[in-house]
mmCIF file of C-alpha atoms in Angstrom:
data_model
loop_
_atom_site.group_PDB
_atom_site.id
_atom_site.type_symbol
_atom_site.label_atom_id
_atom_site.label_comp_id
_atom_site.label_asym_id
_atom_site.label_seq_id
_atom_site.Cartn_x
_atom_site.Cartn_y
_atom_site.Cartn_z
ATOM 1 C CA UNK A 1 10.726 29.103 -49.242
ATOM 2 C CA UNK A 2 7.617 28.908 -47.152
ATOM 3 C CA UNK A 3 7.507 28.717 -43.278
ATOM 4 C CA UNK A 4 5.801 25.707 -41.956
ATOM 5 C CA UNK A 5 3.095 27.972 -39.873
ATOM 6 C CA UNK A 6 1.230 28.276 -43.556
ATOM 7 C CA UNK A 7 2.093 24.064 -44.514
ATOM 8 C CA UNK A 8 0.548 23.429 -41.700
ATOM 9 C CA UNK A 9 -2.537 25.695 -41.879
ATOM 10 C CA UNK A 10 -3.038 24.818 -45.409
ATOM 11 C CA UNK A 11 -2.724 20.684 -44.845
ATOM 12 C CA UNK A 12 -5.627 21.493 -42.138
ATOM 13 C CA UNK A 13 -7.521 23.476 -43.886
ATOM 14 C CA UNK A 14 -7.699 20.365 -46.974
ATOM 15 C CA UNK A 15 -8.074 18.138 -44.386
ATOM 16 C CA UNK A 16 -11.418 19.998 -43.634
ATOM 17 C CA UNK A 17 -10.982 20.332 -39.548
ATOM 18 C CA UNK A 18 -11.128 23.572 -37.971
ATOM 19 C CA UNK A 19 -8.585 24.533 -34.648
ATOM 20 C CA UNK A 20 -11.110 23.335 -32.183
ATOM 21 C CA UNK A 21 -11.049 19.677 -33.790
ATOM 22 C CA UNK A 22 -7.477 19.507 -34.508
ATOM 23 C CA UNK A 23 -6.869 20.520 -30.847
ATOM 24 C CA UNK A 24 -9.258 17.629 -29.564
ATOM 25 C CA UNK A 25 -7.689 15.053 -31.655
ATOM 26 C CA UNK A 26 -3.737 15.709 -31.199
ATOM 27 C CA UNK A 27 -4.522 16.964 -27.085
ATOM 28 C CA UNK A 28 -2.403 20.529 -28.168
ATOM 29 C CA UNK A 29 -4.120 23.465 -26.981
ATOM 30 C CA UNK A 30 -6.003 25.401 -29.463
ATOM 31 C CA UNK A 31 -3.658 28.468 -28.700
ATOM 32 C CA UNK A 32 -0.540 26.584 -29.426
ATOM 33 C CA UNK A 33 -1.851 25.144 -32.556
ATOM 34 C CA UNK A 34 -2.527 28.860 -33.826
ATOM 35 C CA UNK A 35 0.787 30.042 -32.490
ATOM 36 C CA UNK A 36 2.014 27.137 -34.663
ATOM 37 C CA UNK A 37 0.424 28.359 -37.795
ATOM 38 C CA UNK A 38 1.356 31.656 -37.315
ATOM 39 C CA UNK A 39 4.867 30.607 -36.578
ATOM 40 C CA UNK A 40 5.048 32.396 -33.609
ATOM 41 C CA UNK A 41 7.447 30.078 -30.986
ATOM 42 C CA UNK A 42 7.896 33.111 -28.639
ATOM 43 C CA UNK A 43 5.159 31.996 -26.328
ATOM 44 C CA UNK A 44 6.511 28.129 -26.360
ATOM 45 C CA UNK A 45 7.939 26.968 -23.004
ATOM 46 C CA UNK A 46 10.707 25.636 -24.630
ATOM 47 C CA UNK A 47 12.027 24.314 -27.905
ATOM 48 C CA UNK A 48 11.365 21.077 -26.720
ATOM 49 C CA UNK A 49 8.156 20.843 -26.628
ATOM 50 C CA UNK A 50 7.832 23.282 -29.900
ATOM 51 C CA UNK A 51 9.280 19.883 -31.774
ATOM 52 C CA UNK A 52 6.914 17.941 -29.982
ATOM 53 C CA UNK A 53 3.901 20.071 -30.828
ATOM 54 C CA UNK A 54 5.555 20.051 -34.423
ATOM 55 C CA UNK A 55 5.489 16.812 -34.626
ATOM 56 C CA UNK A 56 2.007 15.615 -33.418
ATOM 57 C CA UNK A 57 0.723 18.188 -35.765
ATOM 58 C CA UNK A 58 1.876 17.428 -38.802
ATOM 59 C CA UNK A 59 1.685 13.950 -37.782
ATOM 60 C CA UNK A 60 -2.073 14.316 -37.417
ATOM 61 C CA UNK A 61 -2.156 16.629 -40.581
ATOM 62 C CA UNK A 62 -0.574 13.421 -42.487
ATOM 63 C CA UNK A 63 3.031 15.564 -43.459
ATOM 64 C CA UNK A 64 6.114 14.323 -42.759
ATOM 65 C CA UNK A 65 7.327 15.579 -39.368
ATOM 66 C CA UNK A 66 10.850 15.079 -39.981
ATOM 67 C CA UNK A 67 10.641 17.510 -42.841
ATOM 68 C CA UNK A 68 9.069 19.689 -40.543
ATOM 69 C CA UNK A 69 11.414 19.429 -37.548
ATOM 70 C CA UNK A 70 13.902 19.900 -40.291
ATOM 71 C CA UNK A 71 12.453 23.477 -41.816
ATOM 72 C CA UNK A 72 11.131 24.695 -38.252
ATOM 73 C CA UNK A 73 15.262 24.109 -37.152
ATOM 74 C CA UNK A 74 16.468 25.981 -40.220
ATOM 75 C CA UNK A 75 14.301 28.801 -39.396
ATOM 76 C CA UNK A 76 14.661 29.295 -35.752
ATOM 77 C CA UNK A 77 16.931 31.897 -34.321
ATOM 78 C CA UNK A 78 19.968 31.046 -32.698
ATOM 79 C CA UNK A 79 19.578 32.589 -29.696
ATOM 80 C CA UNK A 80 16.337 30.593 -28.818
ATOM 81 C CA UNK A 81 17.738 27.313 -30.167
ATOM 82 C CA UNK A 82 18.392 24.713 -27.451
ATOM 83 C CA UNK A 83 21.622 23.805 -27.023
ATOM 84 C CA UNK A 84 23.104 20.497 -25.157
ATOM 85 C CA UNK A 85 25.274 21.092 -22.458
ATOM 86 C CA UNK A 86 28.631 19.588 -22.895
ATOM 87 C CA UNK A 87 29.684 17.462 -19.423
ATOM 88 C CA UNK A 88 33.310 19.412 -18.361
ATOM 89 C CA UNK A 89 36.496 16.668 -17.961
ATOM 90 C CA UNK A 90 36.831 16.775 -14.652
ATOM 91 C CA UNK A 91 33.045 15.968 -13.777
ATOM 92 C CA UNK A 92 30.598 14.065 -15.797
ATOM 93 C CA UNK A 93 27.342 14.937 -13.690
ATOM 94 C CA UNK A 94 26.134 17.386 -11.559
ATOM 95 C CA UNK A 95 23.246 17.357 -8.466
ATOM 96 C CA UNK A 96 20.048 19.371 -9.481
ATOM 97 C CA UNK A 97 20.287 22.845 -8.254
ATOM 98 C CA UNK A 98 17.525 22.579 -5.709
ATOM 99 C CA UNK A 99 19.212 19.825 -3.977
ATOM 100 C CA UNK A 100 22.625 21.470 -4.285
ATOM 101 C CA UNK A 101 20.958 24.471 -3.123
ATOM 102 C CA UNK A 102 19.464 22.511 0.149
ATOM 103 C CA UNK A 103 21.667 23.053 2.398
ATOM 104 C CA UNK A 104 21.578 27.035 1.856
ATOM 105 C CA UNK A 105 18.045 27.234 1.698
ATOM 106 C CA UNK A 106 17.736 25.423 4.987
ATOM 107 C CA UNK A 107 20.063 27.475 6.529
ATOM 108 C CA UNK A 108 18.979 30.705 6.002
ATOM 109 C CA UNK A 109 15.506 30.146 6.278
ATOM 110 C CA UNK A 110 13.967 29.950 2.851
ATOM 111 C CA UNK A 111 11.844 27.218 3.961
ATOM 112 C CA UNK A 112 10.744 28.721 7.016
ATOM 113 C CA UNK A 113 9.724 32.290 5.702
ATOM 114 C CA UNK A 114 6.119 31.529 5.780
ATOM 115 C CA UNK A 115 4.461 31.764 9.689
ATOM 116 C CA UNK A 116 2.238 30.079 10.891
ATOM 117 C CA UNK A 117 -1.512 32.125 11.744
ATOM 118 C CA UNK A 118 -2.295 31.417 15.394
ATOM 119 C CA UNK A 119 -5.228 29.673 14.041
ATOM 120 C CA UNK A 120 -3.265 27.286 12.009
ATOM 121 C CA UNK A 121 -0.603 27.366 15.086
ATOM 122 C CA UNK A 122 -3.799 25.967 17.264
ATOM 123 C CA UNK A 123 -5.421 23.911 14.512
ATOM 124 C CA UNK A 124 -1.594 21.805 14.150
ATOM 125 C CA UNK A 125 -1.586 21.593 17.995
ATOM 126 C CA UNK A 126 -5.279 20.301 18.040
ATOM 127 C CA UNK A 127 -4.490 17.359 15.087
ATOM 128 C CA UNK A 128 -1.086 16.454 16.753
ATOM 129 C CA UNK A 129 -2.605 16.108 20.624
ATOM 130 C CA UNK A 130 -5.478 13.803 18.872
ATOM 131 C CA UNK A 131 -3.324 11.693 16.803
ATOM 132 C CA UNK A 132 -1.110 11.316 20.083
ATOM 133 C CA UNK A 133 -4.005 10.168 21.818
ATOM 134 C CA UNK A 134 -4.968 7.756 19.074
ATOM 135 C CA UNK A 135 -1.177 6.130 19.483
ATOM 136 C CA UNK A 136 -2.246 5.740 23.707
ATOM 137 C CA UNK A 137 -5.807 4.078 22.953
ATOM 138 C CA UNK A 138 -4.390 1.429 20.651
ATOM 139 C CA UNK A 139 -1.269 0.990 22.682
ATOM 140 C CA UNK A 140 -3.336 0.303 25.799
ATOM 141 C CA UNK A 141 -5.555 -1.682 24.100
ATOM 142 C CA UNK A 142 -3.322 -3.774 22.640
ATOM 143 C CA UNK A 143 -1.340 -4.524 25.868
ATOM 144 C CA UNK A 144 -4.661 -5.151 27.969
ATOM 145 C CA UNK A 145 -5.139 -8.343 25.541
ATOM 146 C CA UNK A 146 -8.285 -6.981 24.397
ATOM 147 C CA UNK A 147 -7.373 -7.954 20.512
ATOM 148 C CA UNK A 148 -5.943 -11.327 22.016
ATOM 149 C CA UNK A 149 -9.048 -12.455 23.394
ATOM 150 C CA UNK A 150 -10.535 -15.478 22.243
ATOM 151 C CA UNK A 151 -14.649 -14.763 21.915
ATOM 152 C CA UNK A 152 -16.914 -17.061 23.503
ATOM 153 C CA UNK A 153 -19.077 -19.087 22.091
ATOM 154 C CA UNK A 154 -22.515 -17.957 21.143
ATOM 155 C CA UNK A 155 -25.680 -20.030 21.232
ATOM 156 C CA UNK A 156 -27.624 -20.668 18.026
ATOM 157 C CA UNK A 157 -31.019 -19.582 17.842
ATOM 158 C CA UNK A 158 -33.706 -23.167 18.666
ATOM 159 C CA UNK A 159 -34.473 -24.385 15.635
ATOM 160 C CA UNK A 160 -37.941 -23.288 15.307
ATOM 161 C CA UNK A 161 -40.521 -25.280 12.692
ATOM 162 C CA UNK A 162 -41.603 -22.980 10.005
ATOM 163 C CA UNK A 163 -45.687 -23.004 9.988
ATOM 164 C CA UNK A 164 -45.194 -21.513 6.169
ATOM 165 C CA UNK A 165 -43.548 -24.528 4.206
ATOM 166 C CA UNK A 166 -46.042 -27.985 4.320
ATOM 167 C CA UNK A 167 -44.422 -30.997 5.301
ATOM 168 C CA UNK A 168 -43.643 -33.584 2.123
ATOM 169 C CA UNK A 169 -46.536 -36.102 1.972
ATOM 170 C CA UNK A 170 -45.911 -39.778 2.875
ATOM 171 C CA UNK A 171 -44.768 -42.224 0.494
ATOM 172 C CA UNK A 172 -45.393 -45.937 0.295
ATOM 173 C CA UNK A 173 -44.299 -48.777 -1.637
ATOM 174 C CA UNK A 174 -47.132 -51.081 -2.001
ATOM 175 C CA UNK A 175 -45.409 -53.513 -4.343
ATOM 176 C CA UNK A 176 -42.498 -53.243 -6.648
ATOM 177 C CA UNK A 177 -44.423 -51.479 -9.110
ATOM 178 C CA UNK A 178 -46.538 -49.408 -7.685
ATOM 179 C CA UNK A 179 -46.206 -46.109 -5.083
ATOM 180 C CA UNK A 180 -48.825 -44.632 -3.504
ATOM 181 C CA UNK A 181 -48.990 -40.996 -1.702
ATOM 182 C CA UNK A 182 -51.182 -40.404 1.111
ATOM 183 C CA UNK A 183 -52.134 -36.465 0.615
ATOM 184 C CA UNK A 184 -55.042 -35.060 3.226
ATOM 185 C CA UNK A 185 -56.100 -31.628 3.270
ATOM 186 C CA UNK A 186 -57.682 -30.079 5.995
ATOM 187 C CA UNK A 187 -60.593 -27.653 5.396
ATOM 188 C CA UNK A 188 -59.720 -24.966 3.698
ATOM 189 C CA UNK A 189 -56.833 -26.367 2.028
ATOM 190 C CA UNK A 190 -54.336 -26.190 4.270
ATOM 191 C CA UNK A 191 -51.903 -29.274 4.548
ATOM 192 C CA UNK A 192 -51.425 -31.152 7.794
ATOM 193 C CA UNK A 193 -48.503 -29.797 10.339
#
């Protein structure tokens, strides 16, 4: 019975792709992808994500990943097989460890095993003393009314002609069917202001 490290090999190796281009398309490593067709699941962080990795591989490879899941669970060991944890009778669910764990941690100092450096000591004193001022400005300010304030008007700028556009010419009705336009020019070509 073959092991599914040489299916899978083989299935990319018709498919024509090399490691680097199977590894770009399914977003696996290219390491994993050889410790997949080597069937080596020692360096997998769990067997979790070995099924996923199983999966999207053959997936991509166009084999059936059940089949796969299938063999690769036939062939693992037992001792590295994951196995559910069955809830006890009296309790159905537990806290995480690290906040069970809180309360011990806190009190014998696990959290506060790392000192400070008298220059981040200084630098913390520095950043708390400015953000404290910070608070004062914008509670004085706000209390002085400064932000209530409504501002006064301003004045707009004088209209001022504009010596660059010409004014339109003059228009006149002479009878119902006829308009004239009275158009001078001044020497030069320049329109009348």
């Amino acid at each position: 019975m073959a092991t599914i490290g040489p299916q899978l090999r083989k299935a990319r190796e018709a498919k024509g792709v090399t490691i680097s281009e199977a590894a770009h398309k399914t977003k696996i490593l290219p390491q994993i992808l050889e410790d997949l067709e080597k069937d080596d699941f020692k360096r997998m962080a769990a067997p979790m994500y070995t099924r996923g990795f199983i999966k999207i591989y053959s997936e991509y490879l166009g084999l059936d990943p059940e089949a796969m899941l299938a063999e690769w669970a036939g062939e693992e060991p037992a001792e590295t097989r994951e196995t559910p944890e069955q809830p006890s009778a009296g309790r159905r669910w537990r806290l995480p460890p690290w906040i069970r764990n809180l309360p011990a941690n806190i009190r014998f100092g696990r959290f506060a095993k790392k000192k400070l450096t008298p220059r981040l000591r200084l630098t913390l004193i520095i950043a708390s003393a400015a953000a404290v001022l910070v608070l004062l400005l914008l509670l004085i300010l706000s209390s002085c009314g400064a932000s209530r304030g409504i501002p006064a008007e301003t004045a707009l700028p004088a209209e001022r002609g504009s010596n660059l556009i010409a004014p339109p010419p003059e228009v006149y009705l002479e009878g119902p069917d006829t308009v004239r336009t009275d158009i001078r020019t001044r020497e030069g070509g320049e329109a009348p202001e």
